[in-house]
């Protein structure tokens, strides 16, 4: 538990401990406010931040939504609202991290596949199945053509249109 913004940033950014969720007030006493603290933390770490505040001004709530999309709860809300908001924030965060993991895996697999394609001394090209536009050629085919065929159209038989 931090008593001001600077302490909150230091606690989170310097700690080796894993934080699973941060409940952040906007008013953190003198110095930086909760919005600034959240921005600084999120520049360095991926942690779901849920704002819990007594402020209900639309422009302030909107500003917090630009920083984090995990939620904003008014102080004094029933405990069931806080509990539900925490569960939702954790679920959203876990889904985001899983999506990033899958995207990273797909990127690596795509790079490996392109590396294999580019090492083959045979013509390899891929077209969009609807438009027949070339979307990929391997190095061997590109060198044979001596031009960039990306975006050019081919018929189903491989003839240029």
mmCIF file of C-alpha atoms in Angstrom:
data_model
loop_
_atom_site.group_PDB
_atom_site.id
_atom_site.type_symbol
_atom_site.label_atom_id
_atom_site.label_comp_id
_atom_site.label_asym_id
_atom_site.label_seq_id
_atom_site.Cartn_x
_atom_site.Cartn_y
_atom_site.Cartn_z
ATOM 1 C CA UNK A 1 0.000 0.000 0.000
ATOM 2 C CA UNK A 2 1.453 3.342 -1.060
ATOM 3 C CA UNK A 3 0.610 6.680 0.561
ATOM 4 C CA UNK A 4 1.391 8.895 -2.450
ATOM 5 C CA UNK A 5 1.963 8.728 -6.203
ATOM 6 C CA UNK A 6 5.744 8.686 -6.134
ATOM 7 C CA UNK A 7 5.752 5.857 -3.605
ATOM 8 C CA UNK A 8 3.222 3.911 -5.684
ATOM 9 C CA UNK A 9 5.387 4.204 -8.810
ATOM 10 C CA UNK A 10 8.525 3.235 -6.937
ATOM 11 C CA UNK A 11 6.802 0.287 -5.275
ATOM 12 C CA UNK A 12 5.529 -1.138 -8.559
ATOM 13 C CA UNK A 13 8.461 -0.286 -10.814
ATOM 14 C CA UNK A 14 11.253 -1.346 -8.457
ATOM 15 C CA UNK A 15 9.612 -4.431 -7.014
ATOM 16 C CA UNK A 16 10.577 -7.913 -8.154
ATOM 17 C CA UNK A 17 7.171 -9.127 -7.002
ATOM 18 C CA UNK A 18 4.488 -9.720 -9.607
ATOM 19 C CA UNK A 19 1.471 -7.464 -9.374
ATOM 20 C CA UNK A 20 -1.700 -9.009 -10.726
ATOM 21 C CA UNK A 21 -3.889 -5.902 -10.547
ATOM 22 C CA UNK A 22 -3.615 -2.335 -9.322
ATOM 23 C CA UNK A 23 -6.521 -0.454 -7.777
ATOM 24 C CA UNK A 24 -5.641 3.191 -8.362
ATOM 25 C CA UNK A 25 -7.281 6.305 -6.974
ATOM 26 C CA UNK A 26 -6.932 9.547 -8.912
ATOM 27 C CA UNK A 27 -6.213 11.569 -5.761
ATOM 28 C CA UNK A 28 -2.911 10.407 -4.288
ATOM 29 C CA UNK A 29 -2.061 13.385 -2.134
ATOM 30 C CA UNK A 30 0.647 15.858 -3.020
ATOM 31 C CA UNK A 31 2.711 15.271 -6.149
ATOM 32 C CA UNK A 32 1.673 13.164 -9.091
ATOM 33 C CA UNK A 33 -1.918 12.001 -9.411
ATOM 34 C CA UNK A 34 -3.207 8.512 -10.134
ATOM 35 C CA UNK A 35 -3.530 9.175 -13.850
ATOM 36 C CA UNK A 36 0.154 10.146 -14.116
ATOM 37 C CA UNK A 37 1.195 7.182 -11.989
ATOM 38 C CA UNK A 38 -0.814 4.791 -14.169
ATOM 39 C CA UNK A 39 0.721 6.245 -17.351
ATOM 40 C CA UNK A 40 4.246 5.848 -15.955
ATOM 41 C CA UNK A 41 3.672 2.295 -14.745
ATOM 42 C CA UNK A 42 2.153 1.203 -18.052
ATOM 43 C CA UNK A 43 5.161 2.523 -19.968
ATOM 44 C CA UNK A 44 7.263 -0.104 -18.207
ATOM 45 C CA UNK A 45 4.980 -2.955 -17.106
ATOM 46 C CA UNK A 46 1.844 -4.640 -18.348
ATOM 47 C CA UNK A 47 -0.501 -4.688 -15.398
ATOM 48 C CA UNK A 48 -4.258 -4.209 -15.356
ATOM 49 C CA UNK A 49 -5.070 -0.940 -13.601
ATOM 50 C CA UNK A 50 -8.571 -0.374 -12.310
ATOM 51 C CA UNK A 51 -9.430 3.128 -11.152
ATOM 52 C CA UNK A 52 -11.359 3.459 -7.904
ATOM 53 C CA UNK A 53 -12.236 7.076 -7.252
ATOM 54 C CA UNK A 54 -14.820 9.490 -5.908
ATOM 55 C CA UNK A 55 -14.570 11.615 -9.087
ATOM 56 C CA UNK A 56 -17.437 11.225 -11.522
ATOM 57 C CA UNK A 57 -16.679 14.063 -13.942
ATOM 58 C CA UNK A 58 -17.056 12.694 -17.494
ATOM 59 C CA UNK A 59 -13.832 14.304 -18.745
ATOM 60 C CA UNK A 60 -11.826 12.683 -15.942
ATOM 61 C CA UNK A 61 -13.371 9.273 -16.514
ATOM 62 C CA UNK A 62 -12.683 9.657 -20.258
ATOM 63 C CA UNK A 63 -9.046 10.492 -19.525
ATOM 64 C CA UNK A 64 -8.642 7.292 -17.503
ATOM 65 C CA UNK A 65 -10.222 5.296 -20.356
ATOM 66 C CA UNK A 66 -7.507 6.631 -22.668
ATOM 67 C CA UNK A 67 -4.872 5.143 -20.353
ATOM 68 C CA UNK A 68 -6.418 1.821 -19.446
ATOM 69 C CA UNK A 69 -9.594 0.055 -20.466
ATOM 70 C CA UNK A 70 -9.932 -2.145 -17.400
ATOM 71 C CA UNK A 71 -12.508 -0.008 -15.653
ATOM 72 C CA UNK A 72 -13.496 2.874 -13.433
ATOM 73 C CA UNK A 73 -15.446 2.385 -10.224
ATOM 74 C CA UNK A 74 -16.941 5.071 -8.049
ATOM 75 C CA UNK A 75 -16.080 4.846 -4.373
ATOM 76 C CA UNK A 76 -19.102 3.843 -2.395
ATOM 77 C CA UNK A 77 -20.261 1.360 -5.042
ATOM 78 C CA UNK A 78 -21.497 -1.922 -3.604
ATOM 79 C CA UNK A 79 -18.813 -4.539 -2.986
ATOM 80 C CA UNK A 80 -20.396 -6.757 -5.641
ATOM 81 C CA UNK A 81 -19.596 -4.055 -8.233
ATOM 82 C CA UNK A 82 -15.976 -3.896 -7.113
ATOM 83 C CA UNK A 83 -15.700 -7.691 -7.078
ATOM 84 C CA UNK A 84 -17.245 -7.993 -10.544
ATOM 85 C CA UNK A 85 -15.033 -5.204 -11.918
ATOM 86 C CA UNK A 86 -11.885 -6.868 -10.579
ATOM 87 C CA UNK A 87 -12.882 -10.222 -12.080
ATOM 88 C CA UNK A 88 -13.652 -8.553 -15.422
ATOM 89 C CA UNK A 89 -10.354 -6.639 -15.415
ATOM 90 C CA UNK A 90 -8.389 -9.819 -14.714
ATOM 91 C CA UNK A 91 -10.296 -11.712 -17.402
ATOM 92 C CA UNK A 92 -9.669 -8.935 -19.965
ATOM 93 C CA UNK A 93 -5.995 -8.820 -19.041
ATOM 94 C CA UNK A 94 -5.588 -12.597 -19.294
ATOM 95 C CA UNK A 95 -7.313 -12.591 -22.685
ATOM 96 C CA UNK A 96 -5.044 -9.760 -23.857
ATOM 97 C CA UNK A 97 -1.923 -11.632 -22.749
ATOM 98 C CA UNK A 98 -3.111 -14.858 -24.413
ATOM 99 C CA UNK A 99 -3.806 -12.951 -27.648
ATOM 100 C CA UNK A 100 -0.293 -11.456 -27.516
ATOM 101 C CA UNK A 101 1.189 -14.903 -26.936
ATOM 102 C CA UNK A 102 -0.698 -16.344 -29.910
ATOM 103 C CA UNK A 103 0.218 -13.390 -32.133
ATOM 104 C CA UNK A 104 3.876 -13.789 -31.193
ATOM 105 C CA UNK A 105 3.752 -17.513 -31.953
ATOM 106 C CA UNK A 106 2.049 -16.880 -35.304
ATOM 107 C CA UNK A 107 4.612 -14.226 -36.214
ATOM 108 C CA UNK A 108 7.465 -16.608 -35.427
ATOM 109 C CA UNK A 109 5.843 -19.403 -37.446
ATOM 110 C CA UNK A 110 5.247 -17.043 -40.385
ATOM 111 C CA UNK A 111 8.894 -15.920 -40.307
ATOM 112 C CA UNK A 112 10.027 -19.552 -40.257
ATOM 113 C CA UNK A 113 7.758 -20.422 -43.182
ATOM 114 C CA UNK A 114 8.958 -17.433 -45.224
ATOM 115 C CA UNK A 115 12.555 -18.397 -44.455
ATOM 116 C CA UNK A 116 11.883 -21.900 -45.788
ATOM 117 C CA UNK A 117 10.123 -20.530 -48.897
ATOM 118 C CA UNK A 118 13.039 -18.187 -49.573
ATOM 119 C CA UNK A 119 15.577 -21.003 -49.311
ATOM 120 C CA UNK A 120 13.879 -23.092 -52.038
ATOM 121 C CA UNK A 121 15.217 -22.805 -55.591
ATOM 122 C CA UNK A 122 11.785 -23.242 -57.142
ATOM 123 C CA UNK A 123 9.092 -20.749 -58.080
ATOM 124 C CA UNK A 124 6.806 -20.107 -55.135
ATOM 125 C CA UNK A 125 4.162 -17.438 -55.112
ATOM 126 C CA UNK A 126 0.946 -16.938 -53.224
ATOM 127 C CA UNK A 127 -2.103 -15.128 -54.562
ATOM 128 C CA UNK A 128 -5.195 -13.805 -52.903
ATOM 129 C CA UNK A 129 -7.870 -16.438 -53.642
ATOM 130 C CA UNK A 130 -10.503 -13.824 -54.465
ATOM 131 C CA UNK A 131 -8.574 -11.228 -56.464
ATOM 132 C CA UNK A 132 -5.696 -13.391 -57.748
ATOM 133 C CA UNK A 133 -3.328 -10.600 -56.745
ATOM 134 C CA UNK A 134 0.149 -11.794 -55.837
ATOM 135 C CA UNK A 135 0.693 -11.326 -52.109
ATOM 136 C CA UNK A 136 4.021 -13.165 -51.770
ATOM 137 C CA UNK A 137 6.858 -14.449 -53.972
ATOM 138 C CA UNK A 138 9.982 -16.212 -52.829
ATOM 139 C CA UNK A 139 13.416 -14.808 -53.612
ATOM 140 C CA UNK A 140 14.030 -17.312 -56.419
ATOM 141 C CA UNK A 141 10.913 -16.228 -58.330
ATOM 142 C CA UNK A 142 11.539 -12.538 -57.675
ATOM 143 C CA UNK A 143 15.069 -12.882 -59.101
ATOM 144 C CA UNK A 144 13.759 -14.683 -62.202
ATOM 145 C CA UNK A 145 11.164 -11.988 -62.868
ATOM 146 C CA UNK A 146 13.575 -9.113 -62.222
ATOM 147 C CA UNK A 147 10.557 -7.111 -61.084
ATOM 148 C CA UNK A 148 8.286 -6.990 -58.079
ATOM 149 C CA UNK A 149 5.055 -8.872 -58.890
ATOM 150 C CA UNK A 150 3.387 -8.088 -55.543
ATOM 151 C CA UNK A 151 -0.074 -6.659 -56.241
ATOM 152 C CA UNK A 152 -0.186 -7.885 -59.849
ATOM 153 C CA UNK A 153 -2.995 -10.161 -60.917
ATOM 154 C CA UNK A 154 -2.697 -13.740 -62.127
ATOM 155 C CA UNK A 155 -5.473 -15.980 -63.435
ATOM 156 C CA UNK A 156 -6.089 -19.388 -61.969
ATOM 157 C CA UNK A 157 -3.700 -20.957 -64.478
ATOM 158 C CA UNK A 158 -0.891 -18.649 -63.400
ATOM 159 C CA UNK A 159 -1.152 -16.367 -66.435
ATOM 160 C CA UNK A 160 -0.841 -12.658 -65.915
ATOM 161 C CA UNK A 161 -3.925 -10.538 -66.479
#
